Every structure is written in C-alpha cells, then in structure tokens.
PDB file of C-alpha atoms in Angstrom:
ATOM      1  CA  MET A1462      26.003  66.142  -0.467  1.00  0.00           C
ATOM      2  CA  THR A1463      23.956  65.486  -3.390  1.00  0.00           C
ATOM      3  CA  THR A1464      23.259  62.012  -2.775  1.00  0.00           C
ATOM      4  CA  LEU A1465      22.380  62.796   0.634  1.00  0.00           C
ATOM      5  CA  ASP A1466      19.986  65.774  -0.593  1.00  0.00           C
ATOM      6  CA  THR A1467      18.142  63.558  -3.064  1.00  0.00           C
ATOM      7  CA  ALA A1468      17.899  60.343  -0.936  1.00  0.00           C
ATOM      8  CA  PRO A1469      14.856  61.814   1.412  1.00  0.00           C
ATOM      9  CA  SER A1470      13.261  63.059  -1.767  1.00  0.00           C
ATOM     10  CA  ARG A1471      13.482  59.673  -3.194  1.00  0.00           C
ATOM     11  CA  LEU A1472      12.139  58.114  -0.151  1.00  0.00           C
ATOM     12  CA  SER A1473       9.202  60.386  -0.045  1.00  0.00           C
ATOM     13  CA  TRP A1474       8.258  59.957  -3.802  1.00  0.00           C
ATOM     14  CA  LEU A1475       8.056  55.864  -2.943  1.00  0.00           C
ATOM     15  CA  THR A1476       5.985  56.433   0.125  1.00  0.00           C
ATOM     16  CA  SER A1477       3.607  58.620  -1.405  1.00  0.00           C
ATOM     17  CA  GLU A1478       3.311  55.964  -4.556  1.00  0.00           C
ATOM     18  CA  ALA A1479       2.560  53.228  -2.347  1.00  0.00           C
ATOM     19  CA  PRO A1480      -0.958  54.065  -1.639  1.00  0.00           C
ATOM     20  CA  SER A1481      -1.571  54.888  -4.965  1.00  0.00           C
ATOM     21  CA  GLY A1482      -0.346  51.487  -6.409  1.00  0.00           C
ATOM     22  CA  ALA A1483      -1.925  49.570  -3.540  1.00  0.00           C
ATOM     23  CA  PHE A1484      -5.293  51.375  -4.607  1.00  0.00           C
ATOM     24  CA  GLN A1485      -4.332  50.788  -8.226  1.00  0.00           C
ATOM     25  CA  SER A1486      -4.123  47.214  -7.390  1.00  0.00           C
ATOM     26  CA  ALA A1487      -7.255  46.860  -5.499  1.00  0.00           C
ATOM     27  CA  ALA A1488      -9.270  48.669  -8.401  1.00  0.00           C
ATOM     28  CA  GLN A1489      -7.997  46.412 -11.180  1.00  0.00           C
ATOM     29  CA  GLN A1490      -8.639  43.030  -8.871  1.00  0.00           C
ATOM     30  CA  PHE A1491     -12.138  44.568  -8.539  1.00  0.00           C
ATOM     31  CA  TYR A1492     -12.593  45.277 -12.192  1.00  0.00           C
ATOM     32  CA  ALA A1493     -11.437  41.833 -12.871  1.00  0.00           C
ATOM     33  CA  GLY A1494     -13.844  40.067 -10.197  1.00  0.00           C
ATOM     34  CA  TRP A1495     -16.758  42.262 -11.532  1.00  0.00           C
ATOM     35  CA  ARG A1496     -15.860  40.792 -15.036  1.00  0.00           C
ATOM     36  CA  ARG A1497     -15.818  37.229 -14.036  1.00  0.00           C
ATOM     37  CA  PHE A1498     -19.477  38.424 -11.967  1.00  0.00           C
ATOM     38  CA  ALA A1499     -20.816  39.839 -15.385  1.00  0.00           C
ATOM     39  CA  ARG A1500     -20.249  36.458 -17.304  1.00  0.00           C
ATOM     40  CA  HIS A1501     -23.557  35.154 -15.104  1.00  0.00           C
ATOM     41  CA  PRO A1502     -26.628  36.505 -16.756  1.00  0.00           C
ATOM     42  CA  LEU A1503     -28.612  35.141 -13.396  1.00  0.00           C
ATOM     43  CA  GLY A1504     -26.291  36.510 -11.102  1.00  0.00           C
ATOM     44  CA  LEU A1505     -26.411  39.841 -12.745  1.00  0.00           C
ATOM     45  CA  LEU A1506     -30.269  39.204 -12.376  1.00  0.00           C
ATOM     46  CA  GLY A1507     -30.141  38.470  -8.603  1.00  0.00           C
ATOM     47  CA  LEU A1508     -27.686  41.459  -8.068  1.00  0.00           C
ATOM     48  CA  GLY A1509     -30.417  43.582  -9.859  1.00  0.00           C
ATOM     49  CA  LEU A1510     -32.933  42.676  -7.369  1.00  0.00           C
ATOM     50  CA  ILE A1511     -30.944  43.097  -4.343  1.00  0.00           C
ATOM     51  CA  VAL A1512     -30.095  46.725  -5.432  1.00  0.00           C
ATOM     52  CA  LEU A1513     -33.820  46.974  -6.045  1.00  0.00           C
ATOM     53  CA  LEU A1514     -34.625  46.049  -2.772  1.00  0.00           C
ATOM     54  CA  VAL A1515     -32.083  48.050  -1.088  1.00  0.00           C
ATOM     55  CA  LEU A1516     -33.512  51.359  -2.977  1.00  0.00           C
ATOM     56  CA  VAL A1517     -37.046  50.230  -2.509  1.00  0.00           C
ATOM     57  CA  ALA A1518     -35.930  50.513   1.360  1.00  0.00           C
ATOM     58  CA  ILE A1519     -34.226  53.585   1.040  1.00  0.00           C
ATOM     59  CA  ALA A1520     -37.175  55.603  -0.830  1.00  0.00           C
ATOM     60  CA  ALA A1521     -39.876  53.756   0.929  1.00  0.00           C
ATOM     61  CA  PRO A1522     -41.904  57.460   1.889  1.00  0.00           C
ATOM     62  CA  LEU A1523     -41.094  58.256  -1.664  1.00  0.00           C
ATOM     63  CA  LEU A1524     -42.729  55.682  -3.372  1.00  0.00           C
ATOM     64  CA  THR A1525     -46.225  55.529  -1.612  1.00  0.00           C
ATOM     65  CA  SER A1526     -48.253  58.416   0.314  1.00  0.00           C
ATOM     66  CA  TYR A1527     -50.124  55.911   2.501  1.00  0.00           C
ATOM     67  CA  ASP A1528     -49.199  54.971   5.912  1.00  0.00           C
ATOM     68  CA  PRO A1529     -48.548  51.255   6.479  1.00  0.00           C
ATOM     69  CA  THR A1530     -49.798  51.338   9.821  1.00  0.00           C
ATOM     70  CA  ILE A1531     -52.862  53.348   9.393  1.00  0.00           C
ATOM     71  CA  GLN A1532     -56.088  51.359   9.288  1.00  0.00           C
ATOM     72  CA  ASP A1533     -59.195  52.194   7.421  1.00  0.00           C
ATOM     73  CA  MET A1534     -61.869  49.868   7.703  1.00  0.00           C
ATOM     74  CA  GLY A1535     -63.974  51.616   5.130  1.00  0.00           C
ATOM     75  CA  GLU A1536     -61.381  50.253   2.678  1.00  0.00           C
ATOM     76  CA  ARG A1537     -61.132  47.014   3.884  1.00  0.00           C
ATOM     77  CA  LEU A1538     -60.015  44.171   1.261  1.00  0.00           C
ATOM     78  CA  THR A1539     -60.029  46.639  -1.587  1.00  0.00           C
ATOM     79  CA  PRO A1540     -59.051  44.787  -4.907  1.00  0.00           C
ATOM     80  CA  PRO A1541     -56.185  46.292  -6.602  1.00  0.00           C
ATOM     81  CA  SER A1542     -56.888  49.307  -8.481  1.00  0.00           C
ATOM     82  CA  ALA A1543     -55.353  52.719  -9.773  1.00  0.00           C
ATOM     83  CA  THR A1544     -55.730  54.046  -5.953  1.00  0.00           C
ATOM     84  CA  HIS A1545     -54.133  50.995  -4.126  1.00  0.00           C
ATOM     85  CA  TRP A1546     -51.756  49.278  -6.529  1.00  0.00           C
ATOM     86  CA  LEU A1547     -51.995  45.587  -4.604  1.00  0.00           C
ATOM     87  CA  GLY A1548     -55.130  46.505  -2.765  1.00  0.00           C
ATOM     88  CA  THR A1549     -55.493  46.408   0.821  1.00  0.00           C
ATOM     89  CA  ASP A1550     -55.638  44.021   3.813  1.00  0.00           C
ATOM     90  CA  GLU A1551     -58.390  43.108   6.145  1.00  0.00           C
ATOM     91  CA  PHE A1552     -57.848  46.555   8.113  1.00  0.00           C
ATOM     92  CA  GLY A1553     -57.549  48.380   5.243  1.00  0.00           C
ATOM     93  CA  ARG A1554     -54.519  49.429   4.770  1.00  0.00           C
ATOM     94  CA  ASP A1555     -52.576  49.411   1.850  1.00  0.00           C
ATOM     95  CA  VAL A1556     -50.731  46.496   0.579  1.00  0.00           C
ATOM     96  CA  PHE A1557     -48.162  48.055  -1.321  1.00  0.00           C
ATOM     97  CA  ALA A1558     -47.279  50.605   1.121  1.00  0.00           C
ATOM     98  CA  ARG A1559     -46.742  47.625   3.630  1.00  0.00           C
ATOM     99  CA  ILE A1560     -44.821  45.685   1.157  1.00  0.00           C
ATOM    100  CA  VAL A1561     -42.526  48.523   0.587  1.00  0.00           C
ATOM    101  CA  PHE A1562     -42.146  49.570   4.099  1.00  0.00           C
ATOM    102  CA  GLY A1563     -41.606  45.573   4.900  1.00  0.00           C
ATOM    103  CA  ALA A1564     -38.331  45.729   2.832  1.00  0.00           C
ATOM    104  CA  ARG A1565     -36.782  47.821   5.697  1.00  0.00           C
ATOM    105  CA  THR A1566     -37.748  45.217   8.183  1.00  0.00           C
ATOM    106  CA  THR A1567     -36.198  42.239   5.744  1.00  0.00           C
ATOM    107  CA  LEU A1568     -32.733  44.542   5.440  1.00  0.00           C
ATOM    108  CA  TYR A1569     -32.452  45.002   8.748  1.00  0.00           C
ATOM    109  CA  ILE A1570     -32.787  41.305   9.611  1.00  0.00           C
ATOM    110  CA  ILE A1571     -30.452  40.591   6.943  1.00  0.00           C
ATOM    111  CA  ALA A1572     -27.738  43.355   8.309  1.00  0.00           C
ATOM    112  CA  LEU A1573     -28.160  42.034  11.741  1.00  0.00           C
ATOM    113  CA  VAL A1574     -27.765  38.585  11.203  1.00  0.00           C
ATOM    114  CA  THR A1575     -24.586  39.294   8.818  1.00  0.00           C
ATOM    115  CA  VAL A1576     -23.013  41.464  11.526  1.00  0.00           C
ATOM    116  CA  LEU A1577     -23.542  38.867  13.774  1.00  0.00           C
ATOM    117  CA  VAL A1578     -23.307  35.347  12.185  1.00  0.00           C
ATOM    118  CA  ALA A1579     -19.821  35.961   9.918  1.00  0.00           C
ATOM    119  CA  PRO A1580     -17.517  36.936  12.505  1.00  0.00           C
ATOM    120  CA  ILE A1581     -18.592  34.499  15.002  1.00  0.00           C
ATOM    121  CA  GLY A1582     -18.528  31.569  12.794  1.00  0.00           C
ATOM    122  CA  LEU A1583     -15.198  32.770  11.180  1.00  0.00           C
ATOM    123  CA  LEU A1584     -13.445  33.086  14.628  1.00  0.00           C
ATOM    124  CA  ILE A1585     -14.951  29.513  16.330  1.00  0.00           C
ATOM    125  CA  GLY A1586     -13.957  27.523  13.124  1.00  0.00           C
ATOM    126  CA  ALA A1587     -10.629  29.524  12.844  1.00  0.00           C
ATOM    127  CA  CYS A1588      -9.914  28.914  16.577  1.00  0.00           C
ATOM    128  CA  ALA A1589     -11.192  25.004  16.360  1.00  0.00           C
ATOM    129  CA  GLY A1590      -8.770  24.324  12.952  1.00  0.00           C
ATOM    130  CA  TYR A1591      -5.549  26.557  14.274  1.00  0.00           C
ATOM    131  CA  PHE A1592      -5.423  24.932  18.012  1.00  0.00           C
ATOM    132  CA  GLY A1593      -6.728  21.613  17.416  1.00  0.00           C
ATOM    133  CA  GLY A1594      -6.815  19.248  20.111  1.00  0.00           C
ATOM    134  CA  TRP A1595      -9.227  19.670  23.015  1.00  0.00           C
ATOM    135  CA  THR A1596     -10.228  22.959  21.711  1.00  0.00           C
ATOM    136  CA  ASP A1597     -11.428  21.777  18.213  1.00  0.00           C
ATOM    137  CA  GLU A1598     -13.270  18.986  20.125  1.00  0.00           C
ATOM    138  CA  VAL A1599     -15.314  21.298  22.193  1.00  0.00           C
ATOM    139  CA  LEU A1600     -16.069  23.638  19.737  1.00  0.00           C
ATOM    140  CA  MET A1601     -16.876  21.207  17.010  1.00  0.00           C
ATOM    141  CA  ARG A1602     -19.011  19.203  19.302  1.00  0.00           C
ATOM    142  CA  ILE A1603     -20.970  22.392  20.113  1.00  0.00           C
ATOM    143  CA  THR A1604     -21.320  23.157  16.659  1.00  0.00           C
ATOM    144  CA  ASP A1605     -22.484  19.629  15.952  1.00  0.00           C
ATOM    145  CA  ILE A1606     -25.415  20.110  18.344  1.00  0.00           C
ATOM    146  CA  PHE A1607     -26.565  23.020  16.591  1.00  0.00           C
ATOM    147  CA  LEU A1608     -26.302  21.407  12.904  1.00  0.00           C
ATOM    148  CA  SER A1609     -28.435  18.377  14.471  1.00  0.00           C
ATOM    149  CA  PHE A1610     -31.486  20.237  14.257  1.00  0.00           C
ATOM    150  CA  PRO A1611     -33.299  22.047  11.711  1.00  0.00           C
ATOM    151  CA  SER A1612     -32.605  25.533  11.608  1.00  0.00           C
ATOM    152  CA  LEU A1613     -36.199  26.543  11.693  1.00  0.00           C
ATOM    153  CA  VAL A1614     -37.264  24.701  14.387  1.00  0.00           C
ATOM    154  CA  LEU A1615     -34.025  25.570  16.561  1.00  0.00           C
ATOM    155  CA  ALA A1616     -34.934  29.211  15.456  1.00  0.00           C
ATOM    156  CA  LEU A1617     -38.250  28.653  16.694  1.00  0.00           C
ATOM    157  CA  GLY A1618     -37.515  27.096  19.749  1.00  0.00           C
ATOM    158  CA  PHE A1619     -34.794  29.845  20.430  1.00  0.00           C
ATOM    159  CA  ALA A1620     -37.714  32.754  19.521  1.00  0.00           C
ATOM    160  CA  ALA A1621     -40.131  30.887  21.763  1.00  0.00           C
ATOM    161  CA  ALA A1622     -37.800  31.196  24.734  1.00  0.00           C
ATOM    162  CA  LEU A1623     -36.586  34.619  24.241  1.00  0.00           C
ATOM    163  CA  GLY A1624     -39.947  36.259  23.338  1.00  0.00           C
ATOM    164  CA  PRO A1625     -41.623  37.561  20.078  1.00  0.00           C
ATOM    165  CA  GLY A1626     -39.925  40.669  18.939  1.00  0.00           C
ATOM    166  CA  ILE A1627     -37.777  41.512  15.705  1.00  0.00           C
ATOM    167  CA  THR A1628     -34.543  41.708  17.831  1.00  0.00           C
ATOM    168  CA  ASN A1629     -35.181  38.270  19.616  1.00  0.00           C
ATOM    169  CA  ALA A1630     -35.822  37.141  15.970  1.00  0.00           C
ATOM    170  CA  VAL A1631     -32.502  37.958  15.060  1.00  0.00           C
ATOM    171  CA  ILE A1632     -30.543  36.791  17.833  1.00  0.00           C
ATOM    172  CA  ALA A1633     -32.710  33.172  17.590  1.00  0.00           C
ATOM    173  CA  ILE A1634     -31.613  33.436  13.722  1.00  0.00           C
ATOM    174  CA  SER A1635     -28.232  34.127  14.439  1.00  0.00           C
ATOM    175  CA  LEU A1636     -27.569  31.251  16.947  1.00  0.00           C
ATOM    176  CA  THR A1637     -29.045  28.622  14.359  1.00  0.00           C
ATOM    177  CA  ALA A1638     -26.866  30.288  11.766  1.00  0.00           C
ATOM    178  CA  TRP A1639     -23.435  30.436  12.556  1.00  0.00           C
ATOM    179  CA  PRO A1640     -22.388  26.764  12.345  1.00  0.00           C
ATOM    180  CA  PRO A1641     -21.952  26.212   8.589  1.00  0.00           C
ATOM    181  CA  MET A1642     -19.652  29.375   8.861  1.00  0.00           C
ATOM    182  CA  ALA A1643     -17.663  27.450  11.695  1.00  0.00           C
ATOM    183  CA  ARG A1644     -17.325  24.386   9.843  1.00  0.00           C
ATOM    184  CA  LEU A1645     -16.258  26.080   6.802  1.00  0.00           C
ATOM    185  CA  ALA A1646     -14.023  28.464   8.582  1.00  0.00           C
ATOM    186  CA  ARG A1647     -12.412  25.479  10.234  1.00  0.00           C
ATOM    187  CA  ALA A1648     -11.792  23.441   7.011  1.00  0.00           C
ATOM    188  CA  GLU A1649     -10.490  26.137   5.460  1.00  0.00           C
ATOM    189  CA  THR A1650      -8.098  26.374   8.600  1.00  0.00           C
ATOM    190  CA  LEU A1651      -6.824  23.085   8.857  1.00  0.00           C
ATOM    191  CA  SER A1652      -5.294  23.714   4.931  1.00  0.00           C
ATOM    192  CA  LEU A1653      -3.608  26.588   5.655  1.00  0.00           C
ATOM    193  CA  LYS A1654      -1.982  26.130   9.248  1.00  0.00           C
ATOM    194  CA  ARG A1655       0.382  23.704   7.515  1.00  0.00           C
ATOM    195  CA  ALA A1656       1.417  26.165   4.960  1.00  0.00           C
ATOM    196  CA  ASP A1657       4.904  27.278   4.635  1.00  0.00           C
ATOM    197  CA  PHE A1658       3.721  30.929   5.218  1.00  0.00           C
ATOM    198  CA  ILE A1659       2.161  30.338   8.332  1.00  0.00           C
ATOM    199  CA  ALA A1660       5.683  28.606   9.428  1.00  0.00           C
ATOM    200  CA  ALA A1661       7.531  31.331   8.526  1.00  0.00           C
ATOM    201  CA  VAL A1662       5.448  34.010  10.510  1.00  0.00           C
ATOM    202  CA  ARG A1663       5.410  31.564  13.383  1.00  0.00           C
ATOM    203  CA  LEU A1664       9.247  31.276  13.610  1.00  0.00           C
ATOM    204  CA  GLN A1665       9.310  35.152  13.565  1.00  0.00           C
ATOM    205  CA  GLY A1666       7.723  35.266  16.679  1.00  0.00           C
ATOM    206  CA  ALA A1667       4.070  35.714  15.678  1.00  0.00           C
ATOM    207  CA  THR A1668       1.562  34.522  18.428  1.00  0.00           C
ATOM    208  CA  PRO A1669      -1.348  32.560  17.601  1.00  0.00           C
ATOM    209  CA  ALA A1670      -3.672  35.592  17.742  1.00  0.00           C
ATOM    210  CA  ARG A1671      -1.707  37.431  15.308  1.00  0.00           C
ATOM    211  CA  ILE A1672      -1.421  34.730  12.781  1.00  0.00           C
ATOM    212  CA  ILE A1673      -5.309  33.886  13.287  1.00  0.00           C
ATOM    213  CA  THR A1674      -6.371  37.786  12.819  1.00  0.00           C
ATOM    214  CA  ARG A1675      -3.672  38.896  10.253  1.00  0.00           C
ATOM    215  CA  HIS A1676      -2.965  36.024   7.843  1.00  0.00           C
ATOM    216  CA  ILE A1677      -5.815  32.905   8.514  1.00  0.00           C
ATOM    217  CA  LEU A1678      -8.675  35.092   8.761  1.00  0.00           C
ATOM    218  CA  PRO A1679      -8.519  37.259   5.640  1.00  0.00           C
ATOM    219  CA  ILE A1680      -8.046  34.034   3.692  1.00  0.00           C
ATOM    220  CA  CYS A1681     -10.828  32.487   5.062  1.00  0.00           C
ATOM    221  CA  LEU A1682     -13.110  35.625   4.504  1.00  0.00           C
ATOM    222  CA  PRO A1683     -13.825  35.391   0.584  1.00  0.00           C
ATOM    223  CA  SER A1684     -15.377  31.586   1.211  1.00  0.00           C
ATOM    224  CA  VAL A1685     -17.319  33.023   4.146  1.00  0.00           C
ATOM    225  CA  ILE A1686     -18.684  35.690   2.388  1.00  0.00           C
ATOM    226  CA  VAL A1687     -20.103  33.538  -0.262  1.00  0.00           C
ATOM    227  CA  ARG A1688     -21.957  31.092   2.530  1.00  0.00           C
ATOM    228  CA  VAL A1689     -23.399  34.152   3.985  1.00  0.00           C
ATOM    229  CA  THR A1690     -24.686  35.257   0.806  1.00  0.00           C
ATOM    230  CA  LEU A1691     -26.180  31.592  -0.081  1.00  0.00           C
ATOM    231  CA  ASN A1692     -27.503  31.482   3.370  1.00  0.00           C
ATOM    232  CA  MET A1693     -29.248  34.819   3.281  1.00  0.00           C
ATOM    233  CA  ALA A1694     -32.467  33.110   1.262  1.00  0.00           C
ATOM    234  CA  GLY A1695     -32.661  30.767   4.485  1.00  0.00           C
ATOM    235  CA  VAL A1696     -32.119  33.274   6.714  1.00  0.00           C
ATOM    236  CA  ILE A1697     -35.329  35.461   4.967  1.00  0.00           C
ATOM    237  CA  LEU A1698     -37.478  32.170   4.978  1.00  0.00           C
ATOM    238  CA  THR A1699     -36.785  31.642   8.704  1.00  0.00           C
ATOM    239  CA  ALA A1700     -37.441  35.341   9.414  1.00  0.00           C
ATOM    240  CA  ALA A1701     -40.848  34.973   7.447  1.00  0.00           C
ATOM    241  CA  GLY A1702     -41.557  31.608   9.235  1.00  0.00           C
ATOM    242  CA  LEU A1703     -41.109  33.207  12.617  1.00  0.00           C
ATOM    243  CA  GLY A1704     -43.210  36.424  11.593  1.00  0.00           C
ATOM    244  CA  PHE A1705     -45.899  33.955  10.431  1.00  0.00           C
ATOM    245  CA  LEU A1706     -46.029  32.149  13.824  1.00  0.00           C
ATOM    246  CA  GLY A1707     -46.123  35.645  15.528  1.00  0.00           C
ATOM    247  CA  LEU A1708     -42.417  35.275  16.948  1.00  0.00           C
ATOM    248  CA  GLY A1709     -40.941  37.821  14.370  1.00  0.00           C
ATOM    249  CA  ALA A1710     -41.907  41.490  14.069  1.00  0.00           C
ATOM    250  CA  GLN A1711     -44.952  42.553  15.986  1.00  0.00           C
ATOM    251  CA  PRO A1712     -47.982  44.524  14.707  1.00  0.00           C
ATOM    252  CA  PRO A1713     -48.501  47.100  13.249  1.00  0.00           C
ATOM    253  CA  LEU A1714     -44.895  46.640  11.972  1.00  0.00           C
ATOM    254  CA  PRO A1715     -44.888  45.710   8.241  1.00  0.00           C
ATOM    255  CA  GLU A1716     -43.126  42.367   7.724  1.00  0.00           C
ATOM    256  CA  TRP A1717     -43.525  40.101   4.847  1.00  0.00           C
ATOM    257  CA  GLY A1718     -44.459  36.804   7.264  1.00  0.00           C
ATOM    258  CA  ALA A1719     -46.561  38.545   9.342  1.00  0.00           C
ATOM    259  CA  MET A1720     -48.621  40.081   6.379  1.00  0.00           C
ATOM    260  CA  VAL A1721     -48.944  36.348   5.063  1.00  0.00           C
ATOM    261  CA  SER A1722     -50.246  34.837   8.367  1.00  0.00           C
ATOM    262  CA  SER A1723     -52.518  37.399   8.758  1.00  0.00           C
ATOM    263  CA  GLY A1724     -54.247  37.400   5.337  1.00  0.00           C
ATOM    264  CA  ARG A1725     -54.231  33.404   5.046  1.00  0.00           C
ATOM    265  CA  GLU A1726     -57.823  33.693   6.451  1.00  0.00           C
ATOM    266  CA  PHE A1727     -59.032  35.666   3.472  1.00  0.00           C
ATOM    267  CA  MET A1728     -56.761  34.530   0.713  1.00  0.00           C
ATOM    268  CA  LEU A1729     -59.691  32.445  -1.224  1.00  0.00           C
ATOM    269  CA  ASP A1730     -61.683  35.693  -1.741  1.00  0.00           C
ATOM    270  CA  SER A1731     -58.661  38.162  -1.699  1.00  0.00           C
ATOM    271  CA  PRO A1732     -55.735  36.233  -2.995  1.00  0.00           C
ATOM    272  CA  TRP A1733     -53.422  39.750  -3.452  1.00  0.00           C
ATOM    273  CA  VAL A1734     -53.196  39.817   0.379  1.00  0.00           C
ATOM    274  CA  VAL A1735     -51.416  36.693   0.652  1.00  0.00           C
ATOM    275  CA  ALA A1736     -49.842  36.849  -2.794  1.00  0.00           C
ATOM    276  CA  SER A1737     -47.884  39.986  -2.648  1.00  0.00           C
ATOM    277  CA  PRO A1738     -45.546  39.643   0.137  1.00  0.00           C
ATOM    278  CA  GLY A1739     -45.623  36.071  -0.730  1.00  0.00           C
ATOM    279  CA  ILE A1740     -43.964  36.663  -4.015  1.00  0.00           C
ATOM    280  CA  ALA A1741     -41.728  39.115  -2.390  1.00  0.00           C
ATOM    281  CA  ILE A1742     -40.224  36.962  -0.025  1.00  0.00           C
ATOM    282  CA  ALA A1743     -39.882  34.263  -3.057  1.00  0.00           C
ATOM    283  CA  LEU A1744     -38.136  37.084  -5.212  1.00  0.00           C
ATOM    284  CA  VAL A1745     -35.619  37.947  -2.770  1.00  0.00           C
ATOM    285  CA  SER A1746     -34.729  34.767  -1.440  1.00  0.00           C
ATOM    286  CA  LEU A1747     -34.191  34.065  -5.290  1.00  0.00           C
ATOM    287  CA  ALA A1748     -32.058  36.704  -5.487  1.00  0.00           C
ATOM    288  CA  PHE A1749     -29.526  36.097  -3.102  1.00  0.00           C
ATOM    289  CA  ASN A1750     -29.350  32.375  -4.180  1.00  0.00           C
ATOM    290  CA  LEU A1751     -28.548  33.926  -7.744  1.00  0.00           C
ATOM    291  CA  ALA A1752     -25.893  36.278  -6.558  1.00  0.00           C
ATOM    292  CA  GLY A1753     -24.653  33.890  -4.011  1.00  0.00           C
ATOM    293  CA  ASP A1754     -23.737  31.377  -6.823  1.00  0.00           C
ATOM    294  CA  ALA A1755     -21.963  33.903  -9.252  1.00  0.00           C
ATOM    295  CA  LEU A1756     -20.167  35.274  -6.177  1.00  0.00           C
ATOM    296  CA  ARG A1757     -18.938  31.348  -5.408  1.00  0.00           C
ATOM    297  CA  ASP A1758     -17.457  31.384  -9.184  1.00  0.00           C
ATOM    298  CA  VAL A1759     -15.927  34.739  -8.984  1.00  0.00           C
ATOM    299  CA  LEU A1760     -14.271  34.085  -5.421  1.00  0.00           C
ATOM    300  CA  ASP A1761     -13.100  30.690  -6.176  1.00  0.00           C
ATOM    301  CA  PRO A1762      -9.321  30.617  -6.454  1.00  0.00           C
ATOM    302  CA  ARG A1763      -9.707  27.410  -8.607  1.00  0.00           C
ATOM    303  CA  GLY A1764     -11.950  28.778 -10.889  1.00  0.00           C
ATOM    304  CA  ASP A1765     -11.395  29.965 -14.650  1.00  0.00           C
ATOM    305  CA  SER A1766      -9.271  32.982 -15.029  1.00  0.00           C
TER     306      SER A1766
END
C-alpha cells in the first residue's frame, strides 16, 4: 500500500519538474549563445544599433514635438539648428521627425518581409530536398528563375506591376528574397534526410509531413535565421530603392528612400536633406550585417565552443 500510495506522488513530482528542467536547459543554452555572441564587438555594435532603431520607432512621438507630415513653407530648407536638429526639407517639415517616424516604416517592412520570406523559403527548400525527384526539379527550377535576375530589378518589376504602395513593396521584396532561403533549406534537408534518426522516425510510421515539420524544419531554422538577418541589409536597401523611385511608401508617409529622392534636387545647397536619411539607411544596413555575422558564428554547430 505504501508503494502504491507514494507512486503517484513521485510521478507528479517528476512531471512538475520536467518543465522546470526544460526551461533551465533553454536558459543555459541561451546564456552560452549570448557569451559566444558577446565575443564579437562588432556584433554587439550591430545589435545595439538594431535595439536603438526599435526604441526610436517605439518612442517616436516622445522624441520630437513635430508632426512629420505637416508642411510649413515659412521654414522651408532651414539648416540644422536648436529648433530643427537636422534642418527642414523642401516643404518645411522637420527632417529629424521624419527620420524618427521613418524608423517605423523601416521596421514595418522588415517585419513583414521576415514573416513572409522565412516560412516560404524554409518550406519550399525542405520539401524539395526531402521528396527529391520531380518535386525537387520543379521547385528548384522556379527558384533558379527568381535567382537569375538581380533582386532590385526583379523587385522593381513586381512593384511596377502591383502598383505603388508600401504593401505592394513588401510583396515585391518578399517575392525576390525567398529563393536564397529555399536553397539553403534544401541543402540542409539533403544532408538530414539520410540521417539515422530520420530513418528511425520513418520506420515508426511518421508521415512525410510530420517528418518535415517536426524534425527537419527545426534543425534548418538556425541557418535560415542567420540568412534572414544577413539579407535584411539587402531588404532595407531594396525598400529604399523602391521608395526612391516612387514605388514604395507614398507621401506624406515618411520613408527614408523617398526622403532621399525628394531631397536630391536640393542636395548641393541643402545637403542635410539627403545626408540624414542616407546615413540612417547606411547605419541600419550595417547593423544587420554586423549582427548577422556574429549570429552566424553563434548558431554554427561547427564553430568553436
């Protein structure tokens, strides 16, 4: 009776400790990864700039009292001063306010592109690598068609066909950004599907859909995350290019590429109109590149421990 009475209590103790042990293991892995990431000063610099971008976007109304869309022709092309830290543009709008609120537009594009690109590229590459045969041929030939064009040119074509607007720009960028993810996921899947644990799961009766979603995709995810992070610089530059050509965010919405486009006529006499958004684009692109390089070293299983 004693054994029977104590068995449930022991079982309940084990089940209650399991989530705690899993959380502790995840925390240890995160801490070890953070220590490896912290070995890269440039990676920390990039991460700091990304965090600063997020904070600026969140606190934009608190950082400036100017509305980025209100025009004041009496303050047209005013140089930087204590009143307007980065001067004003050709419509008298505060450049600093437009830079700060433009960070929201940049983050919006980054977030939507990431949400669309990562799952699509990951799923297409995993299916092509796992099934092989005609499935691989069809999916990879479609991928090759997209890769055969420069991403900016292809995004420009899609954006022109869909029409100007930030949503259409996100769709156009996403259509050009998924092929590298698919290629990477396919390469990872080709090496995984011959692994012993995949064969064991297959012998247990697991369906291909379960094998791909439960066993292959989680292993491919770190490599895709690194690739997405490194591609963010290209996404930002492409978005700025579309905005520069008038196919991205439309006025009066503040967007860094559109700011460069509208201010290029005044760049000789009023260089701050172009320099400020140009520096913002360069810094954010550099930040994602630096953070992506460090993240690649952290998530590379073949790296130093």
